[in-house]
Amino acid sequence: MVLGAIMLLLVSEYGMVQVLRRLICLSQPTEEMPMTRNGRVVFSQMGEVVFGRPAAQAVAEQAARLGATRVLVMASATLARDTDHVARIRDALGHRFAAQYQGMPAHSPRGAVLDATRMAREATADLVVTVGGGSLTDAAKAVQLCLANDIDSTEAMDRLRPGGPLPQAPRLRQVAVPTTLSAGEFSAFAGVTDERSRVKEVFHNPGTIPAAVVLDPAMTLATPEWLFLSTGIRAVDHCVEGICSAEAQPYADAQALHGLGLLASGLPRVKADPSDLDARMDCQLGSWLSMAPLATGVPMGASHGIGYVLGAAFDIPHGHTSCIMLPAVMRWNRAANAERQARVAAAMGHPGGEASEALHALIAGLGMPRSLDAVGIGRDAFPRIAERAMATPWVPRNPRPIEGPAQVMEILELAA
């Protein structure tokens, strides 16, 4: 009885009670209530999420739990240089610490991923701990795949591309300590940029998802304000495109809607008071919940797809791509999913309002860029962006069907 009550409280905390009731109801079909929907939720290989505890202590505990004796720390160069956070983690690891890599460029270029792979190989690492943002997190996932598949050149990384045989599953595991809100640590996807084509590719294997994630709001205090807030909008983008997907499902909806509420409340509070650790914790929890759609198979849409192109081809940070593209995509999609968009507006505290306007107001209040022109991209680049966007995984899954580049151009005009 006590255990059941505890479980009910935990589920309620994350907005899941109604979903579980619905799933229980659906699991008991009767002649009066025929089964009217179906789906499949695949749970990841992540073992634990630890939140609200000092990162150094939590990382040391995870290394011991996983039996690691040779830990490679991959850290943000700024964090390692300007704070003692990374040093504390090294000290807490003690004899388990083997080597440190730092300085991963934005968008995880292949060459830098290979540099980190060589260090991991030379250190005979049996665990990688990442301390930093999304590019670092994704790079470590790619390192795992490179080691497992004997990749030692940028050309050989072609074997990891989607569409071919599934790469060998990694043996090296990862513990992630994120310092931004882009939430890539909660997925098994690694975004890596091919410098030859300036195209960001997605490498995937279920085993690349971190074994554990440590959410410590104090670790984000040194993150530049623009980066923390803009990656928060990236997490909002995960929530919104998941909720509005034509392939949405109740399990992901429940988490994404609650995550969106935490982010819509927490981000303005961080903007008003950067020292507010409770607000930062809300944002971290919101970013975690934002990944439920992706983690359970719900596809993203045109905001993510176009954002991949803007990041790889124009070096626009992914947080900024979401700030610019998400409201425009929502306006363009409204004819196809107005009811879903109404849920988004309500979760953001604007029941009865337009989701695109609620998003526009949130982004403006955070002082983020809201147009392509604001980041130096003119209409002359639109045809190239539109062509490349059609080749991304997400534009073809947009809830309002996109048949070709001309329709992408319509969205880009809305974001001009």
CSV table of C-alpha atoms in Angstrom, one decimal:
chain,number,residue,atom,x,y,z
A,1,MET,CA,0.0,0.0,0.0
A,2,VAL,CA,2.8,2.4,0.9
A,3,LEU,CA,4.8,1.6,-2.2
A,4,GLY,CA,1.7,2.1,-4.3
A,5,ALA,CA,1.0,5.5,-2.7
A,6,ILE,CA,4.6,6.6,-3.3
A,7,MET,CA,4.4,5.5,-7.0
A,8,LEU,CA,1.2,7.5,-7.4
A,9,LEU,CA,2.8,10.6,-5.9
A,10,LEU,CA,5.8,10.3,-8.2
A,11,VAL,CA,3.7,9.8,-11.2
A,12,SER,CA,1.5,12.8,-10.3
A,13,GLU,CA,4.5,15.0,-9.9
A,14,TYR,CA,5.3,14.5,-13.6
A,15,GLY,CA,1.8,14.9,-14.8
A,16,MET,CA,1.3,11.3,-15.7
A,17,VAL,CA,-1.8,10.2,-13.7
A,18,GLN,CA,-4.3,10.8,-16.4
A,19,VAL,CA,-2.1,9.1,-18.9
A,20,LEU,CA,-1.7,6.0,-16.8
A,21,ARG,CA,-5.5,5.8,-16.2
A,22,ARG,CA,-6.0,6.0,-19.9
A,23,LEU,CA,-3.4,3.3,-20.6
A,24,ILE,CA,-5.0,1.1,-18.0
A,25,CYS,CA,-8.4,1.6,-19.5
A,26,LEU,CA,-7.1,0.8,-23.0
A,27,SER,CA,-5.3,-2.3,-21.8
A,28,GLN,CA,-8.7,-3.8,-20.8
A,29,PRO,CA,-10.8,-3.7,-24.0
A,30,THR,CA,-14.4,-4.9,-23.9
A,31,GLU,CA,-17.1,-5.6,-26.4
A,32,GLU,CA,-18.6,-2.2,-25.5
A,33,MET,CA,-15.2,-0.4,-25.9
A,34,PRO,CA,-13.3,-1.6,-29.0
A,35,MET,CA,-9.6,-0.8,-29.2
A,36,THR,CA,-9.3,2.4,-31.3
A,37,ARG,CA,-5.7,3.2,-31.1
A,38,ASN,CA,-2.3,1.5,-30.9
A,39,GLY,CA,1.3,2.4,-30.5
A,40,ARG,CA,4.7,1.4,-29.2
A,41,VAL,CA,6.9,3.1,-26.6
A,42,VAL,CA,10.5,1.8,-26.6
A,43,PHE,CA,12.4,2.6,-23.4
A,44,SER,CA,16.0,3.6,-23.5
A,45,GLN,CA,19.1,2.0,-22.1
A,46,MET,CA,19.7,4.9,-19.7
A,47,GLY,CA,20.0,3.7,-16.1
A,48,GLU,CA,19.6,6.8,-13.9
A,49,VAL,CA,19.0,10.5,-13.8
A,50,VAL,CA,20.3,12.2,-10.7
A,51,PHE,CA,19.1,15.7,-10.1
A,52,GLY,CA,19.6,18.4,-7.5
A,53,ARG,CA,22.9,17.0,-6.0
A,54,PRO,CA,26.5,18.2,-6.4
A,55,ALA,CA,27.8,16.9,-9.7
A,56,ALA,CA,31.3,15.8,-8.5
A,57,GLN,CA,29.8,13.5,-5.8
A,58,ALA,CA,27.2,12.1,-8.2
A,59,VAL,CA,29.7,11.5,-11.0
A,60,ALA,CA,32.0,9.6,-8.6
A,61,GLU,CA,29.1,7.5,-7.4
A,62,GLN,CA,28.1,6.7,-11.0
A,63,ALA,CA,31.7,5.7,-11.9
A,64,ALA,CA,31.7,3.3,-9.0
A,65,ARG,CA,28.3,1.9,-9.9
A,66,LEU,CA,29.4,1.2,-13.4
A,67,GLY,CA,32.7,-0.4,-12.3
A,68,ALA,CA,34.9,2.1,-14.2
A,69,THR,CA,38.6,2.3,-13.5
A,70,ARG,CA,39.8,4.4,-16.5
A,71,VAL,CA,37.6,7.5,-16.9
A,72,LEU,CA,38.0,10.0,-19.7
A,73,VAL,CA,36.6,13.4,-18.8
A,74,MET,CA,35.5,15.4,-21.9
A,75,ALA,CA,35.0,19.0,-20.7
A,76,SER,CA,34.1,22.4,-21.9
A,77,ALA,CA,37.3,24.4,-22.3
A,78,THR,CA,35.7,27.5,-20.8
A,79,LEU,CA,34.4,25.5,-17.8
A,80,ALA,CA,37.8,23.9,-17.2
A,81,ARG,CA,39.6,27.2,-17.5
A,82,ASP,CA,37.3,29.6,-15.7
A,83,THR,CA,35.8,27.5,-12.9
A,84,ASP,CA,36.8,24.7,-10.5
A,85,HIS,CA,33.9,22.4,-11.5
A,86,VAL,CA,35.9,20.1,-13.7
A,87,ALA,CA,38.8,19.9,-11.2
A,88,ARG,CA,36.3,18.9,-8.5
A,89,ILE,CA,35.0,16.1,-10.7
A,90,ARG,CA,38.5,14.9,-11.4
A,91,ASP,CA,39.3,15.0,-7.7
A,92,ALA,CA,36.2,13.1,-6.8
A,93,LEU,CA,37.0,10.4,-9.4
A,94,GLY,CA,40.4,10.0,-7.7
A,95,HIS,CA,42.3,7.0,-9.0
A,96,ARG,CA,39.6,6.3,-11.6
A,97,PHE,CA,40.5,9.5,-13.6
A,98,ALA,CA,42.6,8.6,-16.6
A,99,ALA,CA,42.7,11.6,-19.0
A,100,GLN,CA,41.0,14.8,-20.0
A,101,TYR,CA,39.9,16.1,-23.4
A,102,GLN,CA,38.6,19.7,-23.8
A,103,GLY,CA,37.7,22.2,-26.5
A,104,MET,CA,35.1,20.5,-28.7
A,105,PRO,CA,34.0,23.0,-31.3
A,106,ALA,CA,30.3,23.7,-32.0
A,107,HIS,CA,28.3,21.2,-34.0
A,108,SER,CA,30.8,18.4,-33.2
A,109,PRO,CA,32.9,18.3,-36.4
A,110,ARG,CA,34.2,14.9,-37.5
A,111,GLY,CA,37.9,15.8,-37.1
A,112,ALA,CA,37.5,16.8,-33.4
A,113,VAL,CA,35.4,13.7,-32.7
A,114,LEU,CA,38.3,11.6,-34.0
A,115,ASP,CA,40.8,13.5,-31.9
A,116,ALA,CA,38.7,12.6,-28.8
A,117,THR,CA,38.4,9.0,-30.0
A,118,ARG,CA,42.2,8.7,-30.2
A,119,MET,CA,42.6,10.1,-26.7
A,120,ALA,CA,40.0,7.6,-25.4
A,121,ARG,CA,41.8,4.8,-27.2
A,122,GLU,CA,45.2,5.7,-25.9
A,123,ALA,CA,43.8,6.1,-22.3
A,124,THR,CA,42.1,2.7,-22.6
A,125,ALA,CA,39.0,4.5,-21.2
A,126,ASP,CA,36.2,2.4,-19.9
A,127,LEU,CA,33.9,5.3,-19.2
A,128,VAL,CA,33.5,8.8,-20.6
A,129,VAL,CA,32.2,11.7,-18.5
A,130,THR,CA,31.1,14.8,-20.4
A,131,VAL,CA,30.9,18.1,-18.7
A,132,GLY,CA,29.5,20.8,-21.0
A,133,GLY,CA,26.9,21.5,-23.7
A,134,GLY,CA,25.2,19.6,-26.5
A,135,SER,CA,28.1,19.5,-28.9
A,136,LEU,CA,30.3,17.9,-26.3
A,137,THR,CA,27.6,15.4,-25.4
A,138,ASP,CA,27.0,14.4,-29.0
A,139,ALA,CA,30.7,14.1,-29.7
A,140,ALA,CA,31.1,11.6,-26.8
A,141,LYS,CA,28.3,9.5,-28.3
A,142,ALA,CA,30.1,9.5,-31.7
A,143,VAL,CA,33.4,8.6,-29.9
A,144,GLN,CA,31.6,5.5,-28.5
A,145,LEU,CA,30.6,4.5,-32.0
A,146,CYS,CA,34.0,5.2,-33.5
A,147,LEU,CA,35.7,3.0,-30.9
A,148,ALA,CA,33.2,0.1,-31.3
A,149,ASN,CA,33.5,0.2,-35.1
A,150,ASP,CA,37.3,0.8,-35.4
A,151,ILE,CA,36.9,4.2,-37.0
A,152,ASP,CA,40.2,6.0,-37.4
A,153,SER,CA,39.6,8.5,-40.2
A,154,THR,CA,37.0,11.1,-41.3
A,155,GLU,CA,36.3,9.0,-44.4
A,156,ALA,CA,35.7,5.9,-42.4
A,157,MET,CA,33.0,7.7,-40.4
A,158,ASP,CA,30.9,7.4,-43.6
A,159,ARG,CA,30.1,3.9,-42.3
A,160,LEU,CA,28.2,5.4,-39.4
A,161,ARG,CA,25.8,7.2,-41.7
A,162,PRO,CA,22.1,6.4,-41.5
A,163,GLY,CA,20.7,4.2,-44.1
A,164,GLY,CA,23.5,1.6,-43.9
A,165,PRO,CA,23.9,-1.3,-41.6
A,166,LEU,CA,23.4,-0.5,-37.9
A,167,PRO,CA,26.8,0.2,-36.4
A,168,GLN,CA,28.2,-2.1,-33.8
A,169,ALA,CA,26.9,-1.2,-30.3
A,170,PRO,CA,29.4,0.6,-28.1
A,171,ARG,CA,31.0,-1.0,-25.1
A,172,LEU,CA,32.2,2.3,-23.6
A,173,ARG,CA,29.4,4.1,-21.7
A,174,GLN,CA,28.9,7.7,-20.9
A,175,VAL,CA,27.8,9.8,-17.9
A,176,ALA,CA,26.7,13.3,-18.9
A,177,VAL,CA,26.8,16.4,-16.8
A,178,PRO,CA,25.0,19.0,-19.0
A,179,THR,CA,25.6,22.7,-18.6
A,180,THR,CA,23.0,23.8,-21.2
A,181,LEU,CA,19.4,22.9,-21.9
A,182,SER,CA,19.6,21.4,-25.4
A,183,ALA,CA,18.9,17.9,-23.8
A,184,GLY,CA,20.9,15.8,-26.2
A,185,GLU,CA,22.1,13.7,-23.3
A,186,PHE,CA,18.6,12.1,-23.2
A,187,SER,CA,18.8,10.6,-26.7
A,188,ALA,CA,20.8,8.0,-28.5
A,189,PHE,CA,21.3,10.4,-31.5
A,190,ALA,CA,24.6,12.1,-32.1
A,191,GLY,CA,24.7,15.1,-34.4
A,192,VAL,CA,28.1,15.3,-36.2
A,193,THR,CA,29.1,17.7,-38.9
A,194,ASP,CA,30.9,16.5,-42.0
A,195,GLU,CA,33.4,19.3,-42.7
A,196,ARG,CA,33.7,18.3,-46.3
A,197,SER,CA,30.1,19.1,-47.1
A,198,ARG,CA,29.2,21.3,-44.1
A,199,VAL,CA,26.2,19.0,-43.5
A,200,LYS,CA,25.2,17.8,-40.0
A,201,GLU,CA,24.5,14.1,-40.0
A,202,VAL,CA,22.7,12.1,-37.3
A,203,PHE,CA,24.5,8.9,-36.1
A,204,HIS,CA,22.4,6.5,-34.1
A,205,ASN,CA,22.7,3.4,-32.0
A,206,PRO,CA,20.5,2.6,-29.0
A,207,GLY,CA,23.6,1.9,-26.9
A,208,THR,CA,25.0,5.5,-27.3
A,209,ILE,CA,22.5,7.0,-24.8
A,210,PRO,CA,24.3,7.9,-21.6
A,211,ALA,CA,24.2,5.4,-18.8
A,212,ALA,CA,23.4,8.3,-16.5
A,213,VAL,CA,22.7,12.0,-16.5
A,214,VAL,CA,23.5,14.3,-13.6
A,215,LEU,CA,21.5,17.5,-13.4
A,216,ASP,CA,23.2,20.0,-11.1
A,217,PRO,CA,21.9,23.6,-11.5
A,218,ALA,CA,25.0,25.1,-10.0
A,219,MET,CA,27.0,23.7,-12.9
A,220,THR,CA,25.1,26.0,-15.2
A,221,LEU,CA,25.9,29.3,-13.4
A,222,ALA,CA,29.0,29.8,-15.6
A,223,THR,CA,27.2,29.1,-18.8
A,224,PRO,CA,26.8,32.4,-20.8
A,225,GLU,CA,23.3,33.8,-20.4
A,226,TRP,CA,22.5,33.7,-24.1
A,227,LEU,CA,23.6,30.1,-24.4
A,228,PHE,CA,21.6,28.9,-21.4
A,229,LEU,CA,18.4,30.8,-22.4
A,230,SER,CA,18.6,29.9,-26.1
A,231,THR,CA,19.2,26.2,-25.5
A,232,GLY,CA,16.1,26.5,-23.2
A,233,ILE,CA,14.2,27.5,-26.3
A,234,ARG,CA,15.8,24.4,-28.0
A,235,ALA,CA,14.2,22.3,-25.3
A,236,VAL,CA,10.9,24.2,-25.9
A,237,ASP,CA,11.2,23.3,-29.5
A,238,HIS,CA,11.5,19.6,-28.6
A,239,CYS,CA,8.3,19.9,-26.5
A,240,VAL,CA,6.3,21.8,-29.1
A,241,GLU,CA,7.2,19.8,-32.2
A,242,GLY,CA,6.6,16.6,-30.2
A,243,ILE,CA,3.2,17.7,-29.0
A,244,CYS,CA,2.3,19.0,-32.5
A,245,SER,CA,3.5,15.9,-34.4
A,246,ALA,CA,1.0,14.0,-36.5
A,247,GLU,CA,2.6,10.9,-34.8
A,248,ALA,CA,2.2,12.2,-31.2
A,249,GLN,CA,1.2,9.7,-28.5
A,250,PRO,CA,-0.2,10.1,-24.9
A,251,TYR,CA,3.0,9.0,-23.0
A,252,ALA,CA,5.2,11.6,-24.7
A,253,ASP,CA,2.4,14.3,-24.6
A,254,ALA,CA,2.2,14.1,-20.8
A,255,GLN,CA,5.9,14.7,-20.3
A,256,ALA,CA,6.3,17.3,-23.0
A,257,LEU,CA,3.4,19.3,-21.9
A,258,HIS,CA,4.6,19.4,-18.3
A,259,GLY,CA,8.2,20.1,-19.5
A,260,LEU,CA,6.9,23.0,-21.6
A,261,GLY,CA,5.2,24.5,-18.6
A,262,LEU,CA,8.4,24.3,-16.5
A,263,LEU,CA,10.5,25.9,-19.2
A,264,ALA,CA,7.9,28.7,-20.0
A,265,SER,CA,8.0,29.6,-16.3
A,266,GLY,CA,11.6,28.9,-15.5
A,267,LEU,CA,13.4,30.7,-18.4
A,268,PRO,CA,12.0,34.2,-17.6
A,269,ARG,CA,12.8,33.7,-13.9
A,270,VAL,CA,16.4,32.9,-14.8
A,271,LYS,CA,16.5,35.9,-17.1
A,272,ALA,CA,15.2,38.1,-14.2
A,273,ASP,CA,17.6,36.5,-11.6
A,274,PRO,CA,20.5,34.5,-13.0
A,275,SER,CA,21.4,33.3,-9.5
A,276,ASP,CA,17.9,31.6,-9.0
A,277,LEU,CA,18.9,27.9,-8.7
A,278,ASP,CA,15.3,26.8,-8.3
A,279,ALA,CA,14.4,28.3,-11.6
A,280,ARG,CA,17.5,26.7,-13.2
A,281,MET,CA,16.4,23.4,-11.8
A,282,ASP,CA,13.0,23.8,-13.3
A,283,CYS,CA,14.6,24.5,-16.6
A,284,GLN,CA,16.8,21.4,-16.3
A,285,LEU,CA,13.8,19.2,-15.4
A,286,GLY,CA,11.8,20.7,-18.3
A,287,SER,CA,14.6,20.0,-20.7
A,288,TRP,CA,14.7,16.4,-19.5
A,289,LEU,CA,10.9,16.0,-20.0
A,290,SER,CA,11.2,17.7,-23.4
A,291,MET,CA,13.0,14.7,-24.8
A,292,ALA,CA,10.2,12.2,-24.2
A,293,PRO,CA,8.8,12.5,-27.7
A,294,LEU,CA,12.2,11.9,-29.4
A,295,ALA,CA,13.1,9.2,-26.9
A,296,THR,CA,9.9,7.3,-27.6
A,297,GLY,CA,9.9,7.6,-31.3
A,298,VAL,CA,7.8,10.7,-32.0
A,299,PRO,CA,9.5,12.7,-34.8
A,300,MET,CA,10.3,16.3,-34.9
A,301,GLY,CA,9.3,18.7,-37.7
A,302,ALA,CA,10.5,21.5,-39.9
A,303,SER,CA,11.9,23.7,-37.1
A,304,HIS,CA,14.4,21.0,-36.3
A,305,GLY,CA,15.0,20.1,-39.9
A,306,ILE,CA,15.7,23.6,-41.0
A,307,GLY,CA,17.7,24.2,-37.8
A,308,TYR,CA,20.1,21.4,-38.8
A,309,VAL,CA,20.9,23.2,-42.0
A,310,LEU,CA,21.3,26.6,-40.4
A,311,GLY,CA,23.7,25.1,-37.8
A,312,ALA,CA,25.9,23.1,-40.2
A,313,ALA,CA,25.9,25.5,-43.2
A,314,PHE,CA,25.9,28.9,-41.4
A,315,ASP,CA,27.2,28.1,-38.0
A,316,ILE,CA,24.1,29.4,-36.2
A,317,PRO,CA,23.8,28.0,-32.7
A,318,HIS,CA,21.0,25.5,-32.4
A,319,GLY,CA,19.3,27.5,-29.6
A,320,HIS,CA,19.1,30.4,-31.9
A,321,THR,CA,17.8,28.3,-34.8
A,322,SER,CA,14.9,27.3,-32.6
A,323,CYS,CA,14.3,30.9,-31.5
A,324,ILE,CA,14.0,31.9,-35.2
A,325,MET,CA,12.3,29.0,-36.8
A,326,LEU,CA,9.8,27.6,-34.3
A,327,PRO,CA,7.3,30.5,-34.3
A,328,ALA,CA,7.4,30.6,-38.1
A,329,VAL,CA,6.9,26.8,-38.4
A,330,MET,CA,4.0,26.9,-36.0
A,331,ARG,CA,2.3,29.7,-38.0
A,332,TRP,CA,2.8,27.7,-41.2
A,333,ASN,CA,1.5,24.4,-39.6
A,334,ARG,CA,-1.5,25.9,-37.9
A,335,ALA,CA,-3.9,24.8,-40.7
A,336,ALA,CA,-3.0,21.2,-40.0
A,337,ASN,CA,-2.9,21.0,-36.2
A,338,ALA,CA,-4.8,23.9,-34.6
A,339,GLU,CA,-6.1,21.7,-31.8
A,340,ARG,CA,-2.6,20.5,-30.9
A,341,GLN,CA,-1.3,24.1,-31.0
A,342,ALA,CA,-4.0,25.1,-28.5
A,343,ARG,CA,-2.5,22.6,-26.1
A,344,VAL,CA,0.8,24.3,-26.5
A,345,ALA,CA,-0.6,27.7,-25.8
A,346,ALA,CA,-2.4,26.5,-22.7
A,347,ALA,CA,0.7,24.8,-21.3
A,348,MET,CA,2.6,28.1,-21.7
A,349,GLY,CA,-0.1,29.9,-19.7
A,350,HIS,CA,-2.0,31.4,-22.6
A,351,PRO,CA,-5.2,29.3,-22.8
A,352,GLY,CA,-7.2,30.4,-25.9
A,353,GLY,CA,-4.3,32.2,-27.4
A,354,GLU,CA,-2.1,31.4,-30.5
A,355,ALA,CA,0.8,29.2,-29.8
A,356,SER,CA,3.0,31.1,-32.3
A,357,GLU,CA,2.3,34.3,-30.5
A,358,ALA,CA,3.0,32.8,-27.1
A,359,LEU,CA,6.3,31.5,-28.3
A,360,HIS,CA,7.2,34.8,-30.0
A,361,ALA,CA,6.5,36.7,-26.7
A,362,LEU,CA,8.6,34.2,-24.6
A,363,ILE,CA,11.6,34.4,-27.0
A,364,ALA,CA,11.4,38.2,-27.2
A,365,GLY,CA,11.3,38.5,-23.4
A,366,LEU,CA,14.5,36.5,-23.2
A,367,GLY,CA,16.2,38.9,-25.7
A,368,MET,CA,16.9,36.2,-28.3
A,369,PRO,CA,17.1,36.7,-32.1
A,370,ARG,CA,13.7,36.2,-33.8
A,371,SER,CA,14.5,36.5,-37.5
A,372,LEU,CA,16.9,35.1,-40.1
A,373,ASP,CA,17.9,38.7,-40.8
A,374,ALA,CA,19.0,39.1,-37.2
A,375,VAL,CA,21.6,36.4,-37.6
A,376,GLY,CA,22.8,37.7,-41.0
A,377,ILE,CA,21.0,35.3,-43.3
A,378,GLY,CA,19.3,37.0,-46.3
A,379,ARG,CA,16.9,35.8,-48.9
A,380,ASP,CA,19.6,34.9,-51.3
A,381,ALA,CA,20.4,31.9,-49.1
A,382,PHE,CA,16.9,30.6,-49.0
A,383,PRO,CA,17.0,28.3,-52.0
A,384,ARG,CA,20.1,26.6,-50.7
A,385,ILE,CA,18.6,26.2,-47.2
A,386,ALA,CA,15.3,24.8,-48.7
A,387,GLU,CA,17.1,22.2,-50.8
A,388,ARG,CA,19.2,21.0,-48.0
A,389,ALA,CA,16.3,21.0,-45.5
A,390,MET,CA,14.4,18.4,-47.6
A,391,ALA,CA,17.3,16.0,-47.1
A,392,THR,CA,17.1,16.2,-43.3
A,393,PRO,CA,15.3,13.5,-41.2
A,394,TRP,CA,12.6,15.8,-39.9
A,395,VAL,CA,11.3,18.0,-42.7
A,396,PRO,CA,9.6,15.0,-44.4
A,397,ARG,CA,7.9,14.2,-41.1
A,398,ASN,CA,6.5,17.7,-40.5
A,399,PRO,CA,2.8,17.5,-39.5
A,400,ARG,CA,1.7,19.7,-42.4
A,401,PRO,CA,3.2,17.8,-45.4
A,402,ILE,CA,6.1,19.5,-47.1
A,403,GLU,CA,6.3,18.3,-50.7
A,404,GLY,CA,9.3,20.2,-51.8
A,405,PRO,CA,11.7,23.2,-51.4
A,406,ALA,CA,9.0,25.7,-52.4
A,407,GLN,CA,7.1,25.1,-49.2
A,408,VAL,CA,10.3,25.3,-47.1
A,409,MET,CA,10.8,28.7,-48.8
A,410,GLU,CA,7.3,29.8,-47.5
A,411,ILE,CA,8.4,29.0,-44.0
A,412,LEU,CA,11.7,30.8,-44.4
A,413,GLU,CA,9.8,33.9,-45.6
A,414,LEU,CA,7.8,33.8,-42.4
A,415,ALA,CA,11.0,33.8,-40.5
A,416,ALA,CA,12.8,36.4,-42.6
